[in-house]
Short mmCIF file of C-alpha atoms in Angstrom, two decimals:
data_model
loop_
_atom_site.label_atom_id
_atom_site.label_comp_id
_atom_site.label_asym_id
_atom_site.label_seq_id
_atom_site.Cartn_x
_atom_site.Cartn_y
_atom_site.Cartn_z
CA UNK A 1 -6.02 22.71 5.73
CA UNK A 2 -8.29 21.68 8.57
CA UNK A 3 -6.39 19.58 11.11
CA UNK A 4 -8.95 16.85 11.16
CA UNK A 5 -8.80 16.45 7.61
CA UNK A 6 -5.09 15.81 7.63
CA UNK A 7 -3.26 12.29 7.50
CA UNK A 8 -1.43 13.21 10.59
CA UNK A 9 -4.64 13.69 12.59
CA UNK A 10 -6.18 10.38 11.13
CA UNK A 11 -3.03 8.50 11.60
CA UNK A 12 -2.64 9.68 15.26
CA UNK A 13 -6.32 9.02 15.85
CA UNK A 14 -6.10 5.43 14.53
CA UNK A 15 -2.92 4.79 16.50
CA UNK A 16 -4.56 6.07 19.81
CA UNK A 17 -7.74 4.30 19.13
CA UNK A 18 -5.93 0.96 18.56
CA UNK A 19 -3.42 1.65 21.49
CA UNK A 20 -6.43 2.44 23.82
CA UNK A 21 -8.32 -0.85 22.96
CA UNK A 22 -5.05 -2.71 23.45
CA UNK A 23 -4.47 -1.23 26.82
CA UNK A 24 -8.03 -1.81 27.83
CA UNK A 25 -7.81 -5.40 26.81
CA UNK A 26 -4.45 -5.70 28.63
CA UNK A 27 -5.78 -4.23 31.65
CA UNK A 28 -8.84 -6.39 31.77
CA UNK A 29 -6.76 -9.45 31.26
CA UNK A 30 -4.42 -8.47 34.00
CA UNK A 31 -7.18 -7.60 36.41
CA UNK A 32 -9.24 -10.64 35.83
CA UNK A 33 -6.10 -12.86 35.81
CA UNK A 34 -4.95 -11.59 39.05
CA UNK A 35 -8.49 -11.84 40.58
CA UNK A 36 -8.89 -15.35 39.61
CA UNK A 37 -5.35 -16.11 40.94
CA UNK A 38 -5.90 -14.51 44.35
CA UNK A 39 -9.29 -15.91 44.87
CA UNK A 40 -7.89 -19.31 43.63
CA UNK A 41 -5.05 -19.04 46.25
CA UNK A 42 -7.64 -17.95 48.89
CA UNK A 43 -9.72 -21.01 48.12
CA UNK A 44 -6.69 -23.50 48.26
CA UNK A 45 -5.70 -21.92 51.36
CA UNK A 46 -9.23 -22.55 52.96
CA UNK A 47 -9.28 -26.24 51.57
CA UNK A 48 -5.80 -26.97 53.03
CA UNK A 49 -6.70 -25.53 56.29
CA UNK A 50 -9.98 -27.61 56.49
CA UNK A 51 -7.75 -30.81 55.64
CA UNK A 52 -5.42 -29.88 58.40
CA UNK A 53 -8.26 -29.39 61.00
CA UNK A 54 -10.09 -32.55 59.75
CA UNK A 55 -6.91 -34.51 60.79
CA UNK A 56 -7.39 -33.46 64.55
CA UNK A 57 -8.84 -36.41 66.42
CA UNK A 58 -10.83 -34.29 68.89
CA UNK A 59 -11.27 -30.86 67.16
CA UNK A 60 -14.93 -30.39 68.35
CA UNK A 61 -14.13 -30.79 72.16
CA UNK A 62 -11.11 -28.52 71.64
CA UNK A 63 -13.27 -25.83 69.92
CA UNK A 64 -15.88 -26.30 72.65
CA UNK A 65 -13.53 -26.25 75.45
CA UNK A 66 -12.18 -22.69 74.36
CA UNK A 67 -8.54 -23.86 73.98
CA UNK A 68 -8.48 -23.96 70.10
CA UNK A 69 -6.24 -21.07 68.69
CA UNK A 70 -7.28 -19.80 65.34
CA UNK A 71 -4.90 -18.27 62.78
CA UNK A 72 -4.99 -14.67 62.54
CA UNK A 73 -8.06 -13.49 60.31
CA UNK A 74 -9.74 -16.91 60.18
CA UNK A 75 -12.96 -18.22 61.55
CA UNK A 76 -13.74 -21.87 62.45
CA UNK A 77 -17.13 -23.33 63.15
CA UNK A 78 -18.55 -26.91 63.41
CA UNK A 79 -22.16 -27.63 62.71
CA UNK A 80 -23.75 -30.84 63.50
CA UNK A 81 -27.15 -32.29 64.46
CA UNK A 82 -27.85 -33.01 68.13
CA UNK A 83 -31.08 -34.56 69.12
CA UNK A 84 -32.38 -33.57 65.70
CA UNK A 85 -31.52 -29.98 66.12
CA UNK A 86 -28.74 -28.12 64.16
CA UNK A 87 -26.15 -26.98 66.53
CA UNK A 88 -22.86 -25.15 66.00
CA UNK A 89 -19.90 -24.50 68.05
CA UNK A 90 -17.23 -21.94 67.22
CA UNK A 91 -14.49 -20.20 68.98
CA UNK A 92 -15.04 -16.62 70.51
CA UNK A 93 -18.65 -16.86 69.97
CA UNK A 94 -18.68 -15.73 66.36
CA UNK A 95 -21.23 -17.43 64.24
CA UNK A 96 -20.66 -17.63 60.43
CA UNK A 97 -23.96 -17.09 58.41
CA UNK A 98 -23.85 -20.30 56.40
CA UNK A 99 -26.73 -21.49 54.61
CA UNK A 100 -28.29 -24.77 55.95
CA UNK A 101 -28.28 -26.20 52.41
CA UNK A 102 -24.40 -25.93 52.44
CA UNK A 103 -24.30 -27.59 55.87
CA UNK A 104 -26.48 -30.44 54.86
CA UNK A 105 -24.47 -30.96 51.70
CA UNK A 106 -21.24 -31.06 53.72
CA UNK A 107 -22.75 -33.42 56.30
CA UNK A 108 -23.77 -35.65 53.48
CA UNK A 109 -20.18 -35.62 52.19
CA UNK A 110 -20.01 -32.87 49.60
CA UNK A 111 -17.61 -30.03 50.21
CA UNK A 112 -18.32 -26.50 48.91
CA UNK A 113 -17.20 -23.00 48.63
CA UNK A 114 -19.34 -19.76 49.16
CA UNK A 115 -19.10 -16.13 50.00
CA UNK A 116 -21.13 -14.58 52.56
CA UNK A 117 -21.58 -11.30 54.16
CA UNK A 118 -20.30 -10.94 57.90
CA UNK A 119 -21.25 -8.31 60.30
CA UNK A 120 -23.08 -6.39 57.78
CA UNK A 121 -20.32 -5.07 55.53
CA UNK A 122 -17.46 -7.53 55.43
CA UNK A 123 -17.20 -10.46 52.85
CA UNK A 124 -16.05 -13.85 54.09
CA UNK A 125 -14.90 -16.65 51.81
CA UNK A 126 -16.03 -20.04 53.29
CA UNK A 127 -15.10 -23.59 52.64
CA UNK A 128 -17.79 -25.97 54.17
CA UNK A 129 -16.19 -29.45 54.34
CA UNK A 130 -17.40 -32.85 55.72
CA UNK A 131 -15.91 -33.75 59.03
CA UNK A 132 -16.27 -37.23 60.75
CA UNK A 133 -15.01 -37.54 64.38
CA UNK A 134 -12.96 -40.67 65.14
CA UNK A 135 -14.82 -40.97 68.51
CA UNK A 136 -18.48 -40.35 67.77
CA UNK A 137 -19.33 -39.90 71.59
CA UNK A 138 -18.27 -36.51 72.82
CA UNK A 139 -19.26 -34.98 76.02
CA UNK A 140 -20.64 -31.40 75.42
CA UNK A 141 -22.62 -29.07 77.64
CA UNK A 142 -25.99 -27.75 76.47
CA UNK A 143 -24.35 -24.43 76.21
CA UNK A 144 -23.46 -25.27 72.55
CA UNK A 145 -26.98 -24.78 71.77
CA UNK A 146 -27.06 -21.32 73.26
CA UNK A 147 -23.54 -20.27 72.11
CA UNK A 148 -22.27 -19.96 75.79
CA UNK A 149 -19.28 -21.36 77.45
CA UNK A 150 -19.88 -23.72 80.29
CA UNK A 151 -19.77 -22.56 83.93
CA UNK A 152 -17.27 -24.07 86.28
CA UNK A 153 -18.35 -27.39 87.51
CA UNK A 154 -21.32 -27.59 84.97
CA UNK A 155 -22.07 -31.11 83.97
CA UNK A 156 -21.32 -32.10 80.42
CA UNK A 157 -23.60 -33.87 78.22
CA UNK A 158 -22.57 -36.77 76.06
CA UNK A 159 -23.72 -36.72 72.49
CA UNK A 160 -23.21 -38.83 69.51
CA UNK A 161 -21.76 -37.08 66.40
CA UNK A 162 -21.12 -39.24 63.54
CA UNK A 163 -20.89 -36.48 60.78
CA UNK A 164 -20.39 -32.71 61.02
CA UNK A 165 -19.81 -29.80 58.80
CA UNK A 166 -16.46 -28.11 59.27
CA UNK A 167 -16.70 -24.38 58.28
CA UNK A 168 -13.30 -22.56 57.66
CA UNK A 169 -13.78 -18.86 56.70
CA UNK A 170 -11.45 -15.97 55.97
CA UNK A 171 -12.23 -12.43 54.95
CA UNK A 172 -11.71 -11.36 51.41
CA UNK A 173 -10.58 -7.80 52.21
CA UNK A 174 -6.94 -8.51 51.51
CA UNK A 175 -7.87 -9.79 48.09
CA UNK A 176 -10.26 -7.11 47.28
CA UNK A 177 -7.80 -4.57 48.56
CA UNK A 178 -5.19 -5.74 46.17
CA UNK A 179 -7.66 -5.75 43.33
CA UNK A 180 -8.68 -2.37 44.22
CA UNK A 181 -5.24 -1.11 44.37
CA UNK A 182 -4.52 -2.57 41.04
CA UNK A 183 -7.69 -1.19 39.59
CA UNK A 184 -6.65 2.38 40.64
CA UNK A 185 -3.12 1.89 39.18
CA UNK A 186 -4.82 0.78 35.83
CA UNK A 187 -7.31 3.64 35.79
CA UNK A 188 -4.43 6.16 36.41
CA UNK A 189 -1.91 4.48 34.18
CA UNK A 190 -3.96 3.88 31.19
CA UNK A 191 -5.26 7.49 30.51
CA UNK A 192 -1.74 8.83 31.36
CA UNK A 193 -0.34 6.26 28.65
CA UNK A 194 -2.85 7.41 26.21
CA UNK A 195 -1.90 11.02 26.68
CA UNK A 196 1.76 10.56 26.69
CA UNK A 197 1.35 8.22 23.74
CA UNK A 198 -0.97 10.69 21.88
CA UNK A 199 1.71 13.59 22.49
CA UNK A 200 4.35 11.21 21.21
CA UNK A 201 2.20 10.08 18.34
CA UNK A 202 1.73 13.72 17.23
CA UNK A 203 5.43 14.34 17.43
CA UNK A 204 6.31 11.38 15.36
CA UNK A 205 3.63 11.86 12.91
CA UNK A 206 4.57 15.50 12.56
CA UNK A 207 8.34 14.56 12.04
CA UNK A 208 7.29 11.51 9.75
CA UNK A 209 5.13 13.95 7.55
CA UNK A 210 7.35 16.83 7.46
CA UNK A 211 8.82 15.55 4.14
CA UNK A 212 5.28 15.47 2.51
CA UNK A 213 5.01 19.20 3.49
CA UNK A 214 8.34 19.88 1.76
CA UNK A 215 7.21 17.75 -1.25
CA UNK A 216 3.88 19.67 -1.42
CA UNK A 217 5.72 23.10 -1.14
CA UNK A 218 8.13 22.25 -3.89
CA UNK A 219 5.27 20.97 -6.15
CA UNK A 220 3.32 24.17 -5.53
CA UNK A 221 6.38 26.22 -6.63
CA UNK A 222 6.89 24.25 -9.72
CA UNK A 223 5.06 26.09 -12.61
CA UNK A 224 4.73 26.01 -16.32
CA UNK A 225 7.28 28.67 -16.62
CA UNK A 226 9.74 27.04 -14.29
CA UNK A 227 10.10 23.30 -14.21
CA UNK A 228 13.75 23.33 -13.21
CA UNK A 229 13.08 22.67 -9.38
CA UNK A 230 13.48 19.22 -7.96
CA UNK A 231 12.25 17.66 -4.54
CA UNK A 232 15.22 16.86 -2.36
CA UNK A 233 15.86 13.11 -1.80
CA UNK A 234 17.41 12.69 1.68
CA UNK A 235 16.30 9.02 2.58
CA UNK A 236 16.10 5.60 0.89
CA UNK A 237 12.63 4.75 2.36
CA UNK A 238 9.21 5.02 0.93
CA UNK A 239 9.41 8.83 1.03
CA UNK A 240 12.75 8.74 -0.81
CA UNK A 241 11.21 6.58 -3.47
CA UNK A 242 8.28 8.85 -3.87
CA UNK A 243 10.45 11.86 -4.07
CA UNK A 244 12.57 10.03 -6.81
CA UNK A 245 9.37 9.11 -8.63
CA UNK A 246 8.04 12.51 -8.56
CA UNK A 247 11.28 13.95 -9.69
CA UNK A 248 11.31 11.55 -12.78
CA UNK A 249 7.90 12.59 -13.49
CA UNK A 250 8.80 16.31 -13.43
CA UNK A 251 11.74 15.40 -15.69
CA UNK A 252 9.24 13.92 -18.07
CA UNK A 253 6.95 16.88 -17.91
CA UNK A 254 9.80 19.35 -18.41
CA UNK A 255 10.96 17.34 -21.41
CA UNK A 256 7.47 17.12 -22.93
CA UNK A 257 7.08 21.05 -22.39
CA UNK A 258 10.47 21.55 -24.16
CA UNK A 259 9.64 19.37 -26.88
CA UNK A 260 6.30 21.21 -27.20
CA UNK A 261 8.04 24.50 -27.27
CA UNK A 262 10.61 23.16 -29.78
CA UNK A 263 7.68 21.71 -31.81
CA UNK A 264 5.86 24.99 -31.83
CA UNK A 265 8.96 26.99 -32.62
CA UNK A 266 9.93 24.56 -35.40
CA UNK A 267 6.64 24.38 -36.80
CA UNK A 268 6.01 28.13 -36.98
CA UNK A 269 9.68 28.36 -38.62
CA UNK A 270 8.73 25.75 -41.26
CA UNK A 271 5.65 27.52 -42.08
CA UNK A 272 7.19 31.09 -41.97
CA UNK A 273 9.56 30.51 -44.67
CA UNK A 274 7.16 29.55 -47.45
CA UNK A 275 4.58 32.17 -46.04
CA UNK A 276 7.38 34.80 -46.49
CA UNK A 277 8.15 33.75 -49.91
CA UNK A 278 4.54 33.78 -50.90
CA UNK A 279 4.04 37.15 -49.46
CA UNK A 280 7.37 38.54 -50.97
CA UNK A 281 6.44 37.19 -54.37
CA UNK A 282 2.84 38.61 -54.14
CA UNK A 283 4.03 41.85 -53.16
CA UNK A 284 6.66 42.17 -55.75
CA UNK A 285 4.19 41.01 -58.44
CA UNK A 286 1.67 43.64 -57.38
CA UNK A 287 4.09 46.59 -57.22
CA UNK A 288 3.70 47.14 -61.05
CA UNK A 289 2.37 45.86 -64.20
CA UNK A 290 4.05 42.62 -65.56
CA UNK A 291 3.46 40.44 -68.52
CA UNK A 292 1.69 37.12 -68.57
CA UNK A 293 5.01 35.26 -68.18
CA UNK A 294 6.16 37.04 -65.19
CA UNK A 295 2.73 36.56 -63.55
CA UNK A 296 2.94 32.71 -64.36
CA UNK A 297 6.34 32.57 -62.81
CA UNK A 298 5.12 34.26 -59.65
CA UNK A 299 2.22 31.99 -59.33
CA UNK A 300 4.42 28.94 -59.98
CA UNK A 301 6.50 30.08 -57.01
CA UNK A 302 3.53 30.63 -54.82
CA UNK A 303 2.13 27.27 -55.90
CA UNK A 304 5.45 25.48 -54.99
CA UNK A 305 5.56 27.28 -51.62
CA UNK A 306 1.97 26.29 -50.88
CA UNK A 307 2.62 22.61 -51.72
CA UNK A 308 5.61 22.81 -49.10
CA UNK A 309 3.17 24.30 -46.55
CA UNK A 310 0.57 21.68 -47.29
CA UNK A 311 3.18 18.84 -46.73
CA UNK A 312 4.09 20.16 -43.51
CA UNK A 313 0.65 20.75 -42.47
CA UNK A 314 -0.40 17.31 -43.40
CA UNK A 315 2.51 15.85 -41.60
CA UNK A 316 1.90 17.89 -38.52
CA UNK A 317 -1.78 16.68 -38.56
CA UNK A 318 -0.64 13.05 -38.90
CA UNK A 319 1.63 13.44 -35.82
CA UNK A 320 -1.26 15.16 -33.97
CA UNK A 321 -3.64 12.48 -34.69
CA UNK A 322 -1.29 9.62 -33.75
CA UNK A 323 -0.38 11.51 -30.45
CA UNK A 324 -4.19 11.85 -29.64
CA UNK A 325 -4.82 8.22 -30.54
CA UNK A 326 -7.43 9.33 -33.03
CA UNK A 327 -5.86 7.96 -36.27
CA UNK A 328 -8.12 5.25 -37.92
CA UNK A 329 -6.14 2.27 -38.65
CA UNK A 330 -7.34 -0.71 -40.58
CA UNK A 331 -5.15 -3.70 -40.02
CA UNK A 332 -5.27 -6.63 -42.63
CA UNK A 333 -3.04 -9.42 -43.79
CA UNK A 334 -0.50 -8.01 -46.29
CA UNK A 335 1.78 -9.93 -48.66
CA UNK A 336 4.80 -7.97 -47.93
CA UNK A 337 6.64 -8.96 -51.04
CA UNK A 338 3.92 -7.82 -53.47
CA UNK A 339 3.27 -4.70 -51.40
CA UNK A 340 6.91 -3.64 -51.44
CA UNK A 341 7.17 -4.30 -55.22
CA UNK A 342 4.18 -1.92 -55.82
CA UNK A 343 5.78 0.81 -53.84
CA UNK A 344 9.12 0.29 -55.58
CA UNK A 345 7.36 0.70 -59.01
CA UNK A 346 6.20 4.12 -57.92
CA UNK A 347 9.61 5.15 -56.64
CA UNK A 348 11.16 3.86 -59.80
CA UNK A 349 9.79 7.01 -61.56
CA UNK A 350 11.71 9.36 -59.10
CA UNK A 351 14.72 7.24 -59.55
CA UNK A 352 14.74 7.57 -63.44
CA UNK A 353 14.24 11.38 -63.14
CA UNK A 354 17.42 11.71 -61.00
CA UNK A 355 19.21 8.94 -62.97
CA UNK A 356 19.62 6.65 -59.93
CA UNK A 357 19.79 2.85 -60.10
CA UNK A 358 16.98 0.96 -58.17
CA UNK A 359 18.15 -2.67 -57.32
CA UNK A 360 15.72 -5.03 -56.04
CA UNK A 361 16.92 -8.15 -54.31
CA UNK A 362 14.83 -11.22 -54.29
CA UNK A 363 11.90 -10.80 -51.88
CA UNK A 364 11.01 -13.51 -49.35
CA UNK A 365 7.22 -14.35 -49.06
CA UNK A 366 6.34 -12.99 -45.71
CA UNK A 367 2.83 -12.08 -44.60
CA UNK A 368 2.36 -9.32 -41.98
CA UNK A 369 -0.53 -7.70 -40.17
CA UNK A 370 -0.65 -4.09 -40.74
CA UNK A 371 -2.33 -0.95 -42.03
CA UNK A 372 -1.63 -0.51 -45.77
CA UNK A 373 -1.86 3.23 -45.84
CA UNK A 374 0.65 3.81 -42.92
CA UNK A 375 2.97 1.26 -44.22
CA UNK A 376 3.07 2.72 -47.67
CA UNK A 377 3.70 6.13 -46.04
CA UNK A 378 6.56 4.59 -44.06
CA UNK A 379 8.26 2.98 -47.06
CA UNK A 380 7.74 6.06 -49.30
CA UNK A 381 9.27 8.32 -46.81
CA UNK A 382 12.43 6.21 -46.37
CA UNK A 383 12.69 5.61 -50.09
CA UNK A 384 12.09 9.14 -50.82
CA UNK A 385 14.76 10.20 -48.45
CA UNK A 386 17.14 7.71 -50.18
CA UNK A 387 16.32 9.38 -53.57
CA UNK A 388 16.60 12.97 -52.13
CA UNK A 389 20.03 12.47 -50.44
CA UNK A 390 21.56 10.17 -52.98
CA UNK A 391 23.65 12.10 -55.77
CA UNK A 392 22.99 11.56 -59.39
CA UNK A 393 24.28 8.26 -60.61
CA UNK A 394 23.96 6.52 -57.25
CA UNK A 395 22.22 3.26 -56.38
CA UNK A 396 19.32 2.45 -54.08
CA UNK A 397 18.94 -1.14 -53.03
CA UNK A 398 15.85 -2.72 -51.61
CA UNK A 399 15.42 -6.13 -50.01
CA UNK A 400 13.14 -8.21 -48.01
CA UNK A 401 13.87 -11.29 -46.04
CA UNK A 402 12.56 -13.17 -43.11
CA UNK A 403 14.51 -13.11 -39.80
CA UNK A 404 12.94 -15.31 -37.20
CA UNK A 405 9.48 -13.82 -36.33
CA UNK A 406 10.12 -10.56 -38.26
CA UNK A 407 9.98 -9.33 -41.69
CA UNK A 408 12.94 -7.28 -42.55
CA UNK A 409 12.73 -4.54 -45.12
CA UNK A 410 16.28 -3.33 -46.03
CA UNK A 411 16.66 0.14 -47.82
CA UNK A 412 20.27 0.93 -48.73
CA UNK A 413 21.55 3.96 -50.55
CA UNK A 414 24.76 5.47 -51.73
CA UNK A 415 24.09 8.75 -50.45
CA UNK A 416 25.80 11.67 -48.42
CA UNK A 417 25.50 9.52 -45.11
CA UNK A 418 24.61 10.58 -41.52
CA UNK A 419 27.10 11.86 -39.08
CA UNK A 420 27.66 9.23 -36.08
CA UNK A 421 26.56 12.07 -33.55
CA UNK A 422 23.34 12.72 -35.39
CA UNK A 423 22.12 9.16 -35.63
CA UNK A 424 20.51 9.00 -32.17
CA UNK A 425 18.48 12.10 -32.84
CA UNK A 426 17.17 11.64 -36.50
CA UNK A 427 13.84 10.30 -35.49
CA UNK A 428 13.01 13.42 -33.46
CA UNK A 429 10.51 15.84 -34.82
CA UNK A 430 11.92 18.63 -36.91
CA UNK A 431 15.51 17.27 -36.40
CA UNK A 432 17.78 17.97 -39.31
CA UNK A 433 21.35 16.81 -39.95
CA UNK A 434 22.11 19.80 -42.12
CA UNK A 435 19.20 22.26 -42.03
CA UNK A 436 20.31 24.41 -44.84
CA UNK A 437 20.78 21.46 -47.14
CA UNK A 438 17.47 19.82 -45.90
CA UNK A 439 15.59 22.89 -46.97
CA UNK A 440 17.37 22.90 -50.24
CA UNK A 441 16.07 19.38 -51.04
CA UNK A 442 12.70 19.97 -49.62
CA UNK A 443 12.95 18.15 -46.31
CA UNK A 444 10.76 19.26 -43.36
CA UNK A 445 12.49 17.22 -40.59
CA UNK A 446 9.01 15.29 -39.85
CA UNK A 447 9.33 12.34 -42.19
CA UNK A 448 11.47 10.02 -39.95
CA UNK A 449 9.36 10.99 -36.85
CA UNK A 450 6.31 9.83 -38.72
CA UNK A 451 8.23 6.54 -39.77
CA UNK A 452 8.94 5.86 -36.06
CA UNK A 453 5.40 6.56 -35.06
CA UNK A 454 4.10 4.14 -37.82
CA UNK A 455 6.69 1.39 -36.95
CA UNK A 456 5.69 1.73 -33.16
CA UNK A 457 1.94 1.24 -33.89
CA UNK A 458 2.90 -2.05 -35.73
CA UNK A 459 4.90 -3.14 -32.77
CA UNK A 460 8.11 -3.21 -34.85
CA UNK A 461 11.53 -1.58 -34.93
CA UNK A 462 13.43 0.82 -37.19
CA UNK A 463 17.24 0.85 -37.17
CA UNK A 464 19.80 2.74 -39.09
CA UNK A 465 23.40 2.35 -40.21
CA UNK A 466 25.27 5.07 -41.92
CA UNK A 467 28.86 6.14 -43.01
CA UNK A 468 29.63 9.63 -44.17
CA UNK A 469 29.91 9.80 -48.01
CA UNK A 470 29.28 6.10 -48.12
CA UNK A 471 25.47 6.02 -47.67
CA UNK A 472 22.82 4.81 -45.23
CA UNK A 473 21.05 1.66 -44.49
CA UNK A 474 17.45 1.47 -42.94
CA UNK A 475 16.12 -1.76 -41.49
CA UNK A 476 12.34 -1.90 -41.00
CA UNK A 477 11.35 -4.87 -38.90
CA UNK A 478 7.62 -5.87 -38.73
CA UNK A 479 6.34 -8.94 -36.91
CA UNK A 480 4.93 -11.62 -39.29
CA UNK A 481 1.90 -13.62 -39.13
CA UNK A 482 2.99 -17.07 -37.84
CA UNK A 483 1.20 -20.07 -39.50
CA UNK A 484 -0.73 -22.45 -37.55
#
C-alpha cells in the first residue's frame, strides 16, 4: 500500500499540522508578549526618569553648565523658545531629532512617546514631557543657539523660560537584541521540535497501528476452507474490543458455514434415500417382464418415495424463501379459537385412522394478527408430529388460553417423549432425536425448523416440555390484538 494512503501517514500529517500551528501561535504569542513587555518597561523607565529630572529645581542651568551626569546610554535634551526661536540644550553636544510638533505638544502640557533614528542607523525611544522651571529667569549664554559651550569669562544672558520640553531618550538596541535573540531561538526550536515530534509521531503511529497489521494479516489468512484462526486479543482498549468483535463475527461466519455444509449434507442425504429407492425399484422392475400387479406395486413405491422427496423439497424451498426474506406474507386479524377448531377438524381424521383420542379444551376468544397460511402450517406440523409419535390408543390434547398479551396454544400428547439432552436442538434443521425411527415414521427433520421460523416472523415464542415415555407439550405463544 502506498504510504500516503495509510492511516499512519494521515494521522502523523494531521498531528504535525496541528502541532505546527500550535507552536507558531505559541511562538507569536511569546514574541509579541515579550516585545510589548520590554517596550512597556522601556517606556516606564523613560517616564520615571523624566519625572525625576522634572523635580530638579535648576535642571536647565545644570545641563547648560556641563555639570549634569547622564545615566549610561541615555540622552537628555531640553527644548524651549527664546526670543521666539526654538532653542535646545543638551549634554555632550548631542541633538535628538525630535519633531517640532511633539515639542510644541510637550510645551503646551501634553507628554508623548516616539521612536526616532539617531546617527543614521540606531533607534531611540524618546519621551517628551512638559517641564516648568521654578525660577523662570535663567542666565544663559547665546552658545545655546549654536550648541557650543561658553568660553571662560564669557558673559551670560538672562532669558525667561516659563515652559519647556524635557526630552529623555534611550536606545532600543537592548530590547531589539533580546527580541532578535528570542526570534532566533524560536526559529531554531520550532523546526527541531516539529522534526523530533514527527519522528516520534511516526514511531508511535507505527507502534499503535501494528495491531491493525496483525489483524489484517490474520483476516487475509482466514479462508473459506479454514475459519479456525482467530485474532489475538492482548489489550482491553479499542483495538481489543475490535479484535473481540471480529472474532465473534468469524465465529458466526464459521457457524454459518458449518450449518450450510450440514444443511447441504443433510439435504442431499434426505433426497438420496428416496432417489435410491426409486432407482432400485425401477431397475428391478425393468430387469424382466412382470405382471400388472407387480408393476402397480413398483409404481406405488416410486410414487410414495416421490411424495417424500416432494415434501422435503417443498420444506427446503419454504426455509430458503424465509431466509431470503422473499416469502409473501399476508397478515390479517384472525379469530384464534375458530381458526384452531378448523385445524383440529382436519387433524381429527388422522387421529381416527391411528385410533388416537383428540381432546379439545374450551378455547378463549383471542384475536391475533397473523398470516393464516403460515399459522396453519405451524399448527399442522405440531399436531402432525403429535400424531406421528403417539402410539395407538394415546391421547392428544389441544387448548387455547389468554395469558397477558399473548395467545397460548397448548398441544400435549402421550407419545414417546424427547430426551432432555435433545430438547435444545430440536428446532435445528435436519435434527432428529432418533434418525432411524424418524425415517420410519416419515420425518424429514425440517418441520420444527419451519415452526420456529414461522413463530419468529409473528414475534412469538415456541416452548416445549417433555418426559421420556410420558409425552411432550408444545406451547405456541402469539401476541394478541389489544383492544382500544
